[in-house]
XYZ file of C-alpha atoms in Angstrom:
168
model
C -178.702 12.780 17.331
C -177.886 11.700 13.800
C -181.194 10.078 12.961
C -184.069 11.222 10.841
C -187.590 9.875 10.654
C -189.229 8.853 7.373
C -192.893 7.782 7.624
C -192.402 6.656 11.206
C -189.219 4.644 10.535
C -185.950 5.782 12.065
C -182.831 5.499 9.953
C -179.354 6.477 11.054
C -177.532 9.133 9.108
C -174.983 6.568 7.911
C -177.779 4.642 6.183
C -178.867 7.589 4.072
C -177.578 7.603 0.506
C -177.384 11.383 0.145
C -176.632 12.587 3.668
C -174.765 15.745 2.647
C -178.072 17.423 1.743
C -180.051 16.171 4.731
C -182.101 18.559 6.814
C -182.540 17.376 10.379
C -184.893 19.340 12.614
C -184.974 18.435 16.288
C -187.326 19.719 18.968
C -184.906 21.975 20.831
C -182.262 22.706 18.197
C -181.945 22.790 14.468
C -179.226 21.130 12.484
C -179.824 23.065 9.334
C -178.388 21.860 6.058
C -175.316 20.524 7.872
C -174.232 24.074 8.707
C -174.477 23.326 12.439
C -173.085 20.149 13.934
C -176.305 19.173 15.722
C -175.155 19.845 19.286
C -177.824 21.036 21.678
C -175.926 24.066 22.923
C -175.910 27.624 21.690
C -172.250 28.273 22.401
C -172.017 30.614 19.426
C -175.027 32.696 20.458
C -173.117 35.949 20.790
C -176.089 38.318 20.889
C -178.373 36.239 23.142
C -181.190 35.739 20.622
C -181.164 31.936 20.837
C -179.676 31.509 17.365
C -176.268 30.016 16.705
C -174.631 32.929 14.895
C -172.581 30.496 12.791
C -175.841 29.066 11.418
C -176.098 31.686 8.709
C -172.530 32.975 8.540
C -170.969 29.886 6.976
C -171.221 29.789 3.197
C -173.052 26.816 1.772
C -173.219 26.198 -1.944
C -176.103 24.179 -3.283
C -175.401 22.794 -6.733
C -178.872 21.290 -7.038
C -182.313 22.243 -5.770
C -182.822 21.940 -2.035
C -186.139 22.143 -0.221
C -187.439 23.323 3.102
C -190.770 21.675 3.781
C -192.469 24.138 6.144
C -195.221 22.362 8.082
C -197.839 24.943 9.029
C -200.065 24.340 12.041
C -201.129 26.414 15.037
C -197.724 25.820 16.698
C -195.500 26.824 13.760
C -195.131 30.470 14.788
C -196.639 30.254 18.268
C -193.530 28.928 19.996
C -191.066 30.684 22.280
C -189.283 33.821 21.110
C -186.001 31.915 20.710
C -187.639 29.234 18.569
C -189.487 31.828 16.512
C -186.237 33.756 15.973
C -184.513 30.573 14.874
C -187.304 29.670 12.443
C -187.342 33.231 11.093
C -183.582 33.114 10.487
C -183.903 29.807 8.649
C -186.750 31.098 6.465
C -184.816 34.291 5.688
C -181.771 32.232 4.739
C -183.823 29.955 2.482
C -185.619 32.798 0.701
C -182.312 34.512 -0.029
C -180.760 31.395 -1.548
C -181.985 30.822 -5.121
C -181.388 27.067 -4.910
C -183.561 26.560 -1.837
C -187.313 26.384 -2.313
C -189.784 26.575 0.536
C -192.773 24.292 0.181
C -195.640 25.215 2.468
C -197.736 22.347 3.830
C -200.853 23.369 5.780
C -202.172 20.873 8.339
C -205.966 20.507 8.147
C -206.615 18.129 11.056
C -207.580 20.106 14.180
C -206.258 17.302 16.423
C -202.830 17.845 14.837
C -202.891 21.628 15.182
C -204.776 22.406 11.990
C -206.128 25.947 11.876
C -207.403 28.515 9.406
C -204.725 29.967 7.174
C -205.315 33.527 8.357
C -203.828 32.514 11.743
C -200.407 32.487 10.065
C -200.781 36.086 8.944
C -201.396 36.974 12.601
C -198.734 34.731 14.196
C -195.878 34.875 11.669
C -193.310 37.643 12.034
C -194.541 40.508 9.863
C -191.187 40.845 8.115
C -191.662 37.341 6.631
C -195.098 38.135 5.204
C -194.191 41.081 2.978
C -191.226 41.988 0.844
C -188.530 40.858 0.472
C -189.390 37.417 1.912
C -193.040 36.965 0.798
C -193.317 33.680 2.680
C -196.945 33.111 1.725
C -196.700 34.058 -1.957
C -197.115 30.408 -3.004
C -200.263 28.496 -2.170
C -199.809 26.081 0.723
C -200.551 22.434 0.036
C -203.329 21.233 2.367
C -202.435 18.132 4.380
C -205.431 15.990 5.300
C -205.661 13.046 7.716
C -208.109 10.811 5.870
C -206.034 8.229 4.025
C -207.463 8.936 0.571
C -207.019 12.705 0.942
C -203.612 12.344 2.594
C -202.410 10.362 -0.413
C -203.532 13.232 -2.659
C -201.780 15.748 -0.381
C -198.519 13.795 -0.451
C -198.745 13.464 -4.232
C -199.194 17.251 -4.486
C -196.035 17.737 -2.417
C -194.104 15.378 -4.711
C -195.549 17.112 -7.779
C -194.391 20.490 -6.421
C -190.879 19.136 -5.823
C -190.823 17.636 -9.313
C -191.925 20.951 -10.884
C -189.179 22.814 -9.062
C -186.597 20.227 -10.151
C -187.670 20.550 -13.806
C -187.519 24.354 -13.703
C -184.133 24.523 -12.026
């Protein structure tokens, strides 16, 4: 599928102004930074780990800052082994690319999978926690459900993106 959802509104890829830098994450597969064509098969999964081996092997040059917004809830690292391997590979790729910044957003609403932050230290692959990846070195932005707090959370996300853009 070539659609992406913004605040509950679906827009086709052709309607996006800057589609070459789009990140589209789907439930069963990941079309990551246009490296993969978005098909639902793992034809290139040579070693059987559930990851398209071409996902990370193709060079991609980012001439401006790019962001991975990592939504943290109790399901982020608690999925199947194949999904966890895929997410781990994406995070590794992003941390190794100096033009990609990971912004951590921590869900607070229990009905949406909100949990205590220490759950991520238990559930995340250990290699992501320490060096060289240091996934949790930056403070995660809390995401609240109450409208007033949610507005503050979203503003903090935008502020973080703006800071990264200024420092790039």
